[in-house]
């Protein structure tokens, strides 16, 4: 008998069904709107059969079925006349003559199969329609491609080709509007001219782009805060796997490290350094909705822009959670005009960018002999000639043909009343390590629309859904027995599979024959007799984790309504939500991998599901007005957020199957074997008031003031609310009369700002004293549960506060160059910590208190260049940032520890006062003792040996405190895991229809703790660096002798021996593209087409000897730049196409 226990579906089926219903309705409405707005113009023949159908709809049908386009005034009453009409293979003129009989309509056929439909009374006026062509150039007479050309007052428009040329049919007295990003728009009257060439002028280049600033937009030229922006064009030119990669190397002040190369792995993102020891993740806001868990659910092709609010002067508008910076993501909206269909797709293969140089079997056996003999244990392998190269474990798990693919389809269109944007995306990536248990896929859908009901009322919505599925069944940076760490540490003598009958006749292949993991042919996987603990045959490990996966459903939606009762005053209400479901399914079979890694009793099938919901309700009122030369804007708003989360899980133990594919919760098993668990978090509420005032006088003197007041449910009544103000000012010198007109600097702005942000990142009710049951005792013959305090109350608990001062300049020089320089100082005070308390207090846990402090200082430089000479275009974007972090206060302790080594109780890193956060900590080496005399001469003032256990070939430890002994007190700070310099640059060139682009990024000034080899397993394999070990006087001064017992702690002590330079420069992307000429595409009715090939992670210049110098902060940041076997980055080669219809 079986029972059905559909854990995942039963929990959120109702919500998901509601969502599917909403999605279906939205798609139907969108398609209906698209049909009403504009139909496709493609078709091969005219065949129509309609009964009582509006003439306008019949024209639409002819467009679909014939090679023809119609142009008409939508307001013509005759177009709404319903008629019976039938045409079978009729010529175009015959069909139209028949259709317009007995109506007031007539037509005129132009070039390119364009047909103008108009009232018969206006036929004379039609003679005024002409074809206009021309060329659009910039300040330096370079042709501008992609310039929008629109007939003023209509939806009719086109764009320039790669040579800056356009063609459009219009009335001879029409006005054409030319617009292009970074240039001033221009209106030109046709006046009967058939050739209209236009020269556009720069509008302070990128400094005059529109940027999102939080609850609004501003021209960048008048922005007084530190805001970096990445536009859709940047993403289109270089597709990214994860959206965080779009910021890496492109945004000054942002340190972004991939946590690993595992498919779907997140990144560590730090905006202007680490702000707090509790949490340094920035706040992500997508279309006005704060989202949890990052932005990996987004499809990069849906992004219109990404703004990074780096300083408090700009981020204060978001108050809480904004202390570590804010990342604003704006998705694409529909544009008025004909239906536009865009198809983008790429496909590629990946392989490891690097493999480690490890000892082969012969080398390993030789060094094991040496290490064993030095410890007095004799020779282990007398005949080295029998080993050869042995097993290459890296080759056994690496995938040199890992597939990666991405496909996107989007629709956009609209008219003056309604616009829409809809998209579908699919992404799939195989891992380069153990691909059958390391892969990721995402499916996404988006619908955005905006509707103008009247001149004073409009509304819209943004709706997205994403489903993700991942198989990441091992730690991406851990040495506890995953396939990567085993491949690094396992001996190369053990074969992958065992076929030798002599070996198969021995244990454990005999006494565990039924449990040993076997390959598809029934051969047992090899079990190492030399390397134990968690290290196992990685091929066997992979077999035991087949099928296990994690999943996620995420819905982010926002809808708004806006009214403008009087000119300049806008009232807006929006409600949004972030609804996420996620969970996993796994199966633990019966297996025997080694003596310390086995499950010989019961199988288990596990399933869990979690739900989180974040709801936000926002109301704003804004007023913009100019009085003479005085321009100002005022924003006031309220906001309320509520976040809830719960989860459930179940395990079935002892299933009568031994594979994931056969496991389920449909089996009848004893009730005792049905295990369950669950949790529900306390609702988290935030209520807010905020306001902003911006002012400028004649575009010269600029001011912005912001205030936000947040109330958090994490604090007691005395400290519920926190106030977060900011102010900033700017001065555009080049608008002053005294500024010489002939200087090479055409734009110069000075700006400065100061502001405060908050952080409430702690669990609820930490401000009150709590109690917990601690045992039972008898009273009156009954057992009574006793209670004791868990923690001490702290009613003074309040917000962390991060203040920031920023001084900067923005300039445009020599017309083609733009430069931005920011200098900042960032201080966090009242950092939430748990200080140590005396034992006599009696609490089990220490209370939270506002006692810590930290600061970051830095400078950021961004430089850009763009120029086109003839048919050659050049552009450059580069940035470099310097950052220095320091912990300034930790209350009644001078340091916090974590990151212990596997083989000892010594910590690898510390958070310490006066040092950068998570600084590496350990012993300083002074080289290697070359002779016994050197050991004997290393004595203290009394003549005693400082290192009595040392012998020639051992490290000489520095006696830093001078007490005459090597003790824990001699440990010191060895290096900073956070890079001091972050840089990136993009260089692009175009020639006719070809383009090439190179993107590189890197860091400098950081250290990495290289902990790839398991230090507590003396038999673990070594890198080939060990071939240069000390073997006698003068042979090495940096790699010590090998000895099993390690009496001097050469390998077990954390020391400078393990630190390596983490600096690197990586050629992240090299792409070559070709834009198909429009004259070639015209016959296929394609607006634009681009094909390209791309190589990613092609070259990394670094001194680091591990897999990858890019090591994010897994483990909540504690493991930042600690390499325990990081899943390496993939090198990939891709080919892609983009089409627009």
mmCIF file with all atom_site columns, C-alpha atoms in Angstrom, residues 698-850:
data_model
loop_
_atom_site.group_PDB
_atom_site.id
_atom_site.type_symbol
_atom_site.label_atom_id
_atom_site.label_alt_id
_atom_site.label_comp_id
_atom_site.label_asym_id
_atom_site.label_entity_id
_atom_site.label_seq_id
_atom_site.pdbx_PDB_ins_code
_atom_site.Cartn_x
_atom_site.Cartn_y
_atom_site.Cartn_z
_atom_site.occupancy
_atom_site.B_iso_or_equiv
_atom_site.pdbx_formal_charge
_atom_site.auth_seq_id
_atom_site.auth_comp_id
_atom_site.auth_asym_id
_atom_site.auth_atom_id
_atom_site.pdbx_PDB_model_num
ATOM 1   C CA . UNK A 1 698 ? 20.017 78.257 -13.336 1.00 0.00 ? 698 UNK A CA 1
ATOM 2   C CA . UNK A 1 699 ? 21.517 74.771 -13.492 1.00 0.00 ? 699 UNK A CA 1
ATOM 3   C CA . UNK A 1 700 ? 24.587 76.073 -11.626 1.00 0.00 ? 700 UNK A CA 1
ATOM 4   C CA . UNK A 1 701 ? 24.014 75.732 -7.902  1.00 0.00 ? 701 UNK A CA 1
ATOM 5   C CA . UNK A 1 702 ? 22.572 72.409 -6.804  1.00 0.00 ? 702 UNK A CA 1
ATOM 6   C CA . UNK A 1 703 ? 21.193 71.114 -3.517  1.00 0.00 ? 703 UNK A CA 1
ATOM 7   C CA . UNK A 1 704 ? 19.536 67.890 -2.367  1.00 0.00 ? 704 UNK A CA 1
ATOM 8   C CA . UNK A 1 705 ? 18.204 67.216 1.115   1.00 0.00 ? 705 UNK A CA 1
ATOM 9   C CA . UNK A 1 706 ? 16.776 63.867 2.277   1.00 0.00 ? 706 UNK A CA 1
ATOM 10  C CA . UNK A 1 707 ? 15.217 62.678 5.508   1.00 0.00 ? 707 UNK A CA 1
ATOM 11  C CA . UNK A 1 708 ? 13.843 59.221 6.290   1.00 0.00 ? 708 UNK A CA 1
ATOM 12  C CA . UNK A 1 709 ? 12.322 57.973 9.518   1.00 0.00 ? 709 UNK A CA 1
ATOM 13  C CA . UNK A 1 710 ? 12.054 54.197 9.867   1.00 0.00 ? 710 UNK A CA 1
ATOM 14  C CA . UNK A 1 711 ? 10.344 52.183 12.558  1.00 0.00 ? 711 UNK A CA 1
ATOM 15  C CA . UNK A 1 712 ? 11.483 48.573 13.022  1.00 0.00 ? 712 UNK A CA 1
ATOM 16  C CA . UNK A 1 713 ? 9.831  45.738 14.943  1.00 0.00 ? 713 UNK A CA 1
ATOM 17  C CA . UNK A 1 714 ? 13.315 44.552 15.933  1.00 0.00 ? 714 UNK A CA 1
ATOM 18  C CA . UNK A 1 715 ? 13.649 47.186 18.648  1.00 0.00 ? 715 UNK A CA 1
ATOM 19  C CA . UNK A 1 716 ? 11.849 48.094 21.862  1.00 0.00 ? 716 UNK A CA 1
ATOM 20  C CA . UNK A 1 717 ? 9.468  50.988 22.308  1.00 0.00 ? 717 UNK A CA 1
ATOM 21  C CA . UNK A 1 718 ? 12.228 53.451 23.251  1.00 0.00 ? 718 UNK A CA 1
ATOM 22  C CA . UNK A 1 719 ? 14.190 52.882 20.043  1.00 0.00 ? 719 UNK A CA 1
ATOM 23  C CA . UNK A 1 720 ? 11.664 51.747 17.464  1.00 0.00 ? 720 UNK A CA 1
ATOM 24  C CA . UNK A 1 721 ? 12.380 54.686 15.194  1.00 0.00 ? 721 UNK A CA 1
ATOM 25  C CA . UNK A 1 722 ? 15.590 55.786 13.586  1.00 0.00 ? 722 UNK A CA 1
ATOM 26  C CA . UNK A 1 723 ? 16.158 59.027 11.674  1.00 0.00 ? 723 UNK A CA 1
ATOM 27  C CA . UNK A 1 724 ? 18.411 59.027 8.625   1.00 0.00 ? 724 UNK A CA 1
ATOM 28  C CA . UNK A 1 725 ? 19.157 62.441 7.114   1.00 0.00 ? 725 UNK A CA 1
ATOM 29  C CA . UNK A 1 726 ? 21.442 63.479 4.286   1.00 0.00 ? 726 UNK A CA 1
ATOM 30  C CA . UNK A 1 727 ? 22.330 66.586 2.340   1.00 0.00 ? 727 UNK A CA 1
ATOM 31  C CA . UNK A 1 728 ? 24.471 67.236 -0.684  1.00 0.00 ? 728 UNK A CA 1
ATOM 32  C CA . UNK A 1 729 ? 25.332 70.179 -2.884  1.00 0.00 ? 729 UNK A CA 1
ATOM 33  C CA . UNK A 1 730 ? 26.934 70.819 -6.244  1.00 0.00 ? 730 UNK A CA 1
ATOM 34  C CA . UNK A 1 731 ? 28.363 73.659 -8.269  1.00 0.00 ? 731 UNK A CA 1
ATOM 35  C CA . UNK A 1 732 ? 28.632 73.518 -12.073 1.00 0.00 ? 732 UNK A CA 1
ATOM 36  C CA . UNK A 1 733 ? 31.478 75.905 -12.751 1.00 0.00 ? 733 UNK A CA 1
ATOM 37  C CA . UNK A 1 734 ? 31.245 75.719 -16.511 1.00 0.00 ? 734 UNK A CA 1
ATOM 38  C CA . UNK A 1 735 ? 27.885 77.499 -16.407 1.00 0.00 ? 735 UNK A CA 1
ATOM 39  C CA . UNK A 1 736 ? 29.468 80.516 -14.783 1.00 0.00 ? 736 UNK A CA 1
ATOM 40  C CA . UNK A 1 737 ? 30.109 83.597 -16.914 1.00 0.00 ? 737 UNK A CA 1
ATOM 41  C CA . UNK A 1 738 ? 33.714 83.706 -15.782 1.00 0.00 ? 738 UNK A CA 1
ATOM 42  C CA . UNK A 1 739 ? 34.441 80.252 -17.235 1.00 0.00 ? 739 UNK A CA 1
ATOM 43  C CA . UNK A 1 740 ? 36.494 80.692 -20.441 1.00 0.00 ? 740 UNK A CA 1
ATOM 44  C CA . UNK A 1 741 ? 34.717 79.282 -23.462 1.00 0.00 ? 741 UNK A CA 1
ATOM 45  C CA . UNK A 1 742 ? 37.908 78.076 -25.113 1.00 0.00 ? 742 UNK A CA 1
ATOM 46  C CA . UNK A 1 743 ? 39.067 75.749 -22.319 1.00 0.00 ? 743 UNK A CA 1
ATOM 47  C CA . UNK A 1 744 ? 39.235 72.015 -23.102 1.00 0.00 ? 744 UNK A CA 1
ATOM 48  C CA . UNK A 1 745 ? 36.962 71.333 -20.100 1.00 0.00 ? 745 UNK A CA 1
ATOM 49  C CA . UNK A 1 746 ? 33.398 71.788 -21.337 1.00 0.00 ? 746 UNK A CA 1
ATOM 50  C CA . UNK A 1 747 ? 31.692 70.546 -18.166 1.00 0.00 ? 747 UNK A CA 1
ATOM 51  C CA . UNK A 1 748 ? 32.930 70.726 -14.577 1.00 0.00 ? 748 UNK A CA 1
ATOM 52  C CA . UNK A 1 749 ? 30.887 70.020 -11.468 1.00 0.00 ? 749 UNK A CA 1
ATOM 53  C CA . UNK A 1 750 ? 32.036 70.018 -7.860  1.00 0.00 ? 750 UNK A CA 1
ATOM 54  C CA . UNK A 1 751 ? 29.844 68.163 -5.398  1.00 0.00 ? 751 UNK A CA 1
ATOM 55  C CA . UNK A 1 752 ? 29.904 67.107 -1.751  1.00 0.00 ? 752 UNK A CA 1
ATOM 56  C CA . UNK A 1 753 ? 27.531 65.228 0.493   1.00 0.00 ? 753 UNK A CA 1
ATOM 57  C CA . UNK A 1 754 ? 27.005 63.842 3.975   1.00 0.00 ? 754 UNK A CA 1
ATOM 58  C CA . UNK A 1 755 ? 24.383 61.398 5.197   1.00 0.00 ? 755 UNK A CA 1
ATOM 59  C CA . UNK A 1 756 ? 23.445 58.667 7.630   1.00 0.00 ? 756 UNK A CA 1
ATOM 60  C CA . UNK A 1 757 ? 21.997 55.199 6.970   1.00 0.00 ? 757 UNK A CA 1
ATOM 61  C CA . UNK A 1 758 ? 20.839 52.466 9.317   1.00 0.00 ? 758 UNK A CA 1
ATOM 62  C CA . UNK A 1 759 ? 20.972 48.734 9.868   1.00 0.00 ? 759 UNK A CA 1
ATOM 63  C CA . UNK A 1 760 ? 18.710 46.579 12.049  1.00 0.00 ? 760 UNK A CA 1
ATOM 64  C CA . UNK A 1 761 ? 20.115 43.191 11.077  1.00 0.00 ? 761 UNK A CA 1
ATOM 65  C CA . UNK A 1 762 ? 19.355 41.026 14.107  1.00 0.00 ? 762 UNK A CA 1
ATOM 66  C CA . UNK A 1 763 ? 16.680 38.605 15.250  1.00 0.00 ? 763 UNK A CA 1
ATOM 67  C CA . UNK A 1 764 ? 13.435 39.822 16.857  1.00 0.00 ? 764 UNK A CA 1
ATOM 68  C CA . UNK A 1 765 ? 13.065 40.405 20.603  1.00 0.00 ? 765 UNK A CA 1
ATOM 69  C CA . UNK A 1 766 ? 16.767 40.698 21.328  1.00 0.00 ? 766 UNK A CA 1
ATOM 70  C CA . UNK A 1 767 ? 15.984 43.714 23.505  1.00 0.00 ? 767 UNK A CA 1
ATOM 71  C CA . UNK A 1 768 ? 14.023 41.658 26.078  1.00 0.00 ? 768 UNK A CA 1
ATOM 72  C CA . UNK A 1 769 ? 15.072 38.982 28.548  1.00 0.00 ? 769 UNK A CA 1
ATOM 73  C CA . UNK A 1 770 ? 14.001 35.508 27.551  1.00 0.00 ? 770 UNK A CA 1
ATOM 74  C CA . UNK A 1 771 ? 13.833 32.227 29.470  1.00 0.00 ? 771 UNK A CA 1
ATOM 75  C CA . UNK A 1 772 ? 14.037 28.611 28.438  1.00 0.00 ? 772 UNK A CA 1
ATOM 76  C CA . UNK A 1 773 ? 13.389 25.227 29.970  1.00 0.00 ? 773 UNK A CA 1
ATOM 77  C CA . UNK A 1 774 ? 16.575 23.673 31.374  1.00 0.00 ? 774 UNK A CA 1
ATOM 78  C CA . UNK A 1 775 ? 15.428 20.484 33.046  1.00 0.00 ? 775 UNK A CA 1
ATOM 79  C CA . UNK A 1 776 ? 12.933 19.001 35.517  1.00 0.00 ? 776 UNK A CA 1
ATOM 80  C CA . UNK A 1 777 ? 12.764 18.561 39.261  1.00 0.00 ? 777 UNK A CA 1
ATOM 81  C CA . UNK A 1 778 ? 10.186 16.922 41.576  1.00 0.00 ? 778 UNK A CA 1
ATOM 82  C CA . UNK A 1 779 ? 7.634  18.982 43.500  1.00 0.00 ? 779 UNK A CA 1
ATOM 83  C CA . UNK A 1 780 ? 4.844  17.249 45.345  1.00 0.00 ? 780 UNK A CA 1
ATOM 84  C CA . UNK A 1 781 ? 5.555  13.988 43.614  1.00 0.00 ? 781 UNK A CA 1
ATOM 85  C CA . UNK A 1 782 ? 5.412  15.533 40.137  1.00 0.00 ? 782 UNK A CA 1
ATOM 86  C CA . UNK A 1 783 ? 8.141  16.522 37.730  1.00 0.00 ? 783 UNK A CA 1
ATOM 87  C CA . UNK A 1 784 ? 8.153  20.237 37.024  1.00 0.00 ? 784 UNK A CA 1
ATOM 88  C CA . UNK A 1 785 ? 10.104 21.910 34.221  1.00 0.00 ? 785 UNK A CA 1
ATOM 89  C CA . UNK A 1 786 ? 12.561 24.489 35.424  1.00 0.00 ? 786 UNK A CA 1
ATOM 90  C CA . UNK A 1 787 ? 13.384 27.697 33.596  1.00 0.00 ? 787 UNK A CA 1
ATOM 91  C CA . UNK A 1 788 ? 16.393 29.934 33.572  1.00 0.00 ? 788 UNK A CA 1
ATOM 92  C CA . UNK A 1 789 ? 17.324 33.158 31.765  1.00 0.00 ? 789 UNK A CA 1
ATOM 93  C CA . UNK A 1 790 ? 18.608 32.691 28.241  1.00 0.00 ? 790 UNK A CA 1
ATOM 94  C CA . UNK A 1 791 ? 19.787 36.257 27.807  1.00 0.00 ? 791 UNK A CA 1
ATOM 95  C CA . UNK A 1 792 ? 19.732 39.587 29.608  1.00 0.00 ? 792 UNK A CA 1
ATOM 96  C CA . UNK A 1 793 ? 17.378 42.381 28.565  1.00 0.00 ? 793 UNK A CA 1
ATOM 97  C CA . UNK A 1 794 ? 18.817 45.432 26.824  1.00 0.00 ? 794 UNK A CA 1
ATOM 98  C CA . UNK A 1 795 ? 16.062 48.027 26.319  1.00 0.00 ? 795 UNK A CA 1
ATOM 99  C CA . UNK A 1 796 ? 18.681 50.447 24.946  1.00 0.00 ? 796 UNK A CA 1
ATOM 100 C CA . UNK A 1 797 ? 19.267 48.293 21.868  1.00 0.00 ? 797 UNK A CA 1
ATOM 101 C CA . UNK A 1 798 ? 18.932 50.441 18.745  1.00 0.00 ? 798 UNK A CA 1
ATOM 102 C CA . UNK A 1 799 ? 19.956 50.908 15.116  1.00 0.00 ? 799 UNK A CA 1
ATOM 103 C CA . UNK A 1 800 ? 23.465 50.639 13.785  1.00 0.00 ? 800 UNK A CA 1
ATOM 104 C CA . UNK A 1 801 ? 24.325 53.902 12.082  1.00 0.00 ? 801 UNK A CA 1
ATOM 105 C CA . UNK A 1 802 ? 26.640 54.402 9.126   1.00 0.00 ? 802 UNK A CA 1
ATOM 106 C CA . UNK A 1 803 ? 27.603 57.967 8.248   1.00 0.00 ? 803 UNK A CA 1
ATOM 107 C CA . UNK A 1 804 ? 29.412 58.880 5.073   1.00 0.00 ? 804 UNK A CA 1
ATOM 108 C CA . UNK A 1 805 ? 31.115 61.951 3.679   1.00 0.00 ? 805 UNK A CA 1
ATOM 109 C CA . UNK A 1 806 ? 31.746 62.233 -0.055  1.00 0.00 ? 806 UNK A CA 1
ATOM 110 C CA . UNK A 1 807 ? 33.574 64.909 -2.073  1.00 0.00 ? 807 UNK A CA 1
ATOM 111 C CA . UNK A 1 808 ? 33.768 64.607 -5.871  1.00 0.00 ? 808 UNK A CA 1
ATOM 112 C CA . UNK A 1 809 ? 34.232 66.186 -9.284  1.00 0.00 ? 809 UNK A CA 1
ATOM 113 C CA . UNK A 1 810 ? 32.531 65.350 -12.582 1.00 0.00 ? 810 UNK A CA 1
ATOM 114 C CA . UNK A 1 811 ? 33.894 66.681 -15.849 1.00 0.00 ? 811 UNK A CA 1
ATOM 115 C CA . UNK A 1 812 ? 33.840 66.405 -19.623 1.00 0.00 ? 812 UNK A CA 1
ATOM 116 C CA . UNK A 1 813 ? 37.044 67.388 -21.391 1.00 0.00 ? 813 UNK A CA 1
ATOM 117 C CA . UNK A 1 814 ? 38.266 67.520 -24.973 1.00 0.00 ? 814 UNK A CA 1
ATOM 118 C CA . UNK A 1 815 ? 34.651 66.745 -25.961 1.00 0.00 ? 815 UNK A CA 1
ATOM 119 C CA . UNK A 1 816 ? 35.279 63.003 -25.992 1.00 0.00 ? 816 UNK A CA 1
ATOM 120 C CA . UNK A 1 817 ? 36.526 62.310 -22.437 1.00 0.00 ? 817 UNK A CA 1
ATOM 121 C CA . UNK A 1 818 ? 34.551 62.219 -19.200 1.00 0.00 ? 818 UNK A CA 1
ATOM 122 C CA . UNK A 1 819 ? 36.035 61.874 -15.734 1.00 0.00 ? 819 UNK A CA 1
ATOM 123 C CA . UNK A 1 820 ? 34.583 61.364 -12.252 1.00 0.00 ? 820 UNK A CA 1
ATOM 124 C CA . UNK A 1 821 ? 36.619 61.319 -9.044  1.00 0.00 ? 821 UNK A CA 1
ATOM 125 C CA . UNK A 1 822 ? 35.080 60.585 -5.614  1.00 0.00 ? 822 UNK A CA 1
ATOM 126 C CA . UNK A 1 823 ? 36.807 60.663 -2.225  1.00 0.00 ? 823 UNK A CA 1
ATOM 127 C CA . UNK A 1 824 ? 34.839 59.225 0.695   1.00 0.00 ? 824 UNK A CA 1
ATOM 128 C CA . UNK A 1 825 ? 34.989 58.416 4.394   1.00 0.00 ? 825 UNK A CA 1
ATOM 129 C CA . UNK A 1 826 ? 32.498 55.928 5.804   1.00 0.00 ? 826 UNK A CA 1
ATOM 130 C CA . UNK A 1 827 ? 31.990 55.261 9.542   1.00 0.00 ? 827 UNK A CA 1
ATOM 131 C CA . UNK A 1 828 ? 29.770 52.701 11.256  1.00 0.00 ? 828 UNK A CA 1
ATOM 132 C CA . UNK A 1 829 ? 28.989 53.227 14.949  1.00 0.00 ? 829 UNK A CA 1
ATOM 133 C CA . UNK A 1 830 ? 26.768 51.380 17.395  1.00 0.00 ? 830 UNK A CA 1
ATOM 134 C CA . UNK A 1 831 ? 27.602 48.136 15.598  1.00 0.00 ? 831 UNK A CA 1
ATOM 135 C CA . UNK A 1 832 ? 25.442 45.316 16.932  1.00 0.00 ? 832 UNK A CA 1
ATOM 136 C CA . UNK A 1 833 ? 27.537 42.790 18.871  1.00 0.00 ? 833 UNK A CA 1
ATOM 137 C CA . UNK A 1 834 ? 27.287 40.324 21.724  1.00 0.00 ? 834 UNK A CA 1
ATOM 138 C CA . UNK A 1 835 ? 29.844 41.426 24.343  1.00 0.00 ? 835 UNK A CA 1
ATOM 139 C CA . UNK A 1 836 ? 31.161 39.006 26.910  1.00 0.00 ? 836 UNK A CA 1
ATOM 140 C CA . UNK A 1 837 ? 29.458 39.194 30.340  1.00 0.00 ? 837 UNK A CA 1
ATOM 141 C CA . UNK A 1 838 ? 30.468 37.798 33.753  1.00 0.00 ? 838 UNK A CA 1
ATOM 142 C CA . UNK A 1 839 ? 29.379 34.252 34.525  1.00 0.00 ? 839 UNK A CA 1
ATOM 143 C CA . UNK A 1 840 ? 27.608 35.347 37.707  1.00 0.00 ? 840 UNK A CA 1
ATOM 144 C CA . UNK A 1 841 ? 24.953 37.024 35.547  1.00 0.00 ? 841 UNK A CA 1
ATOM 145 C CA . UNK A 1 842 ? 23.571 33.530 34.996  1.00 0.00 ? 842 UNK A CA 1
ATOM 146 C CA . UNK A 1 843 ? 22.452 33.910 31.375  1.00 0.00 ? 843 UNK A CA 1
ATOM 147 C CA . UNK A 1 844 ? 23.243 31.242 28.808  1.00 0.00 ? 844 UNK A CA 1
ATOM 148 C CA . UNK A 1 845 ? 23.717 33.738 25.974  1.00 0.00 ? 845 UNK A CA 1
ATOM 149 C CA . UNK A 1 846 ? 25.280 37.159 25.929  1.00 0.00 ? 846 UNK A CA 1
ATOM 150 C CA . UNK A 1 847 ? 22.933 40.041 25.067  1.00 0.00 ? 847 UNK A CA 1
ATOM 151 C CA . UNK A 1 848 ? 23.159 42.201 21.977  1.00 0.00 ? 848 UNK A CA 1
ATOM 152 C CA . UNK A 1 849 ? 24.446 45.739 22.374  1.00 0.00 ? 849 UNK A CA 1
ATOM 153 C CA . UNK A 1 850 ? 25.492 48.727 20.235  1.00 0.00 ? 850 UNK A CA 1
#
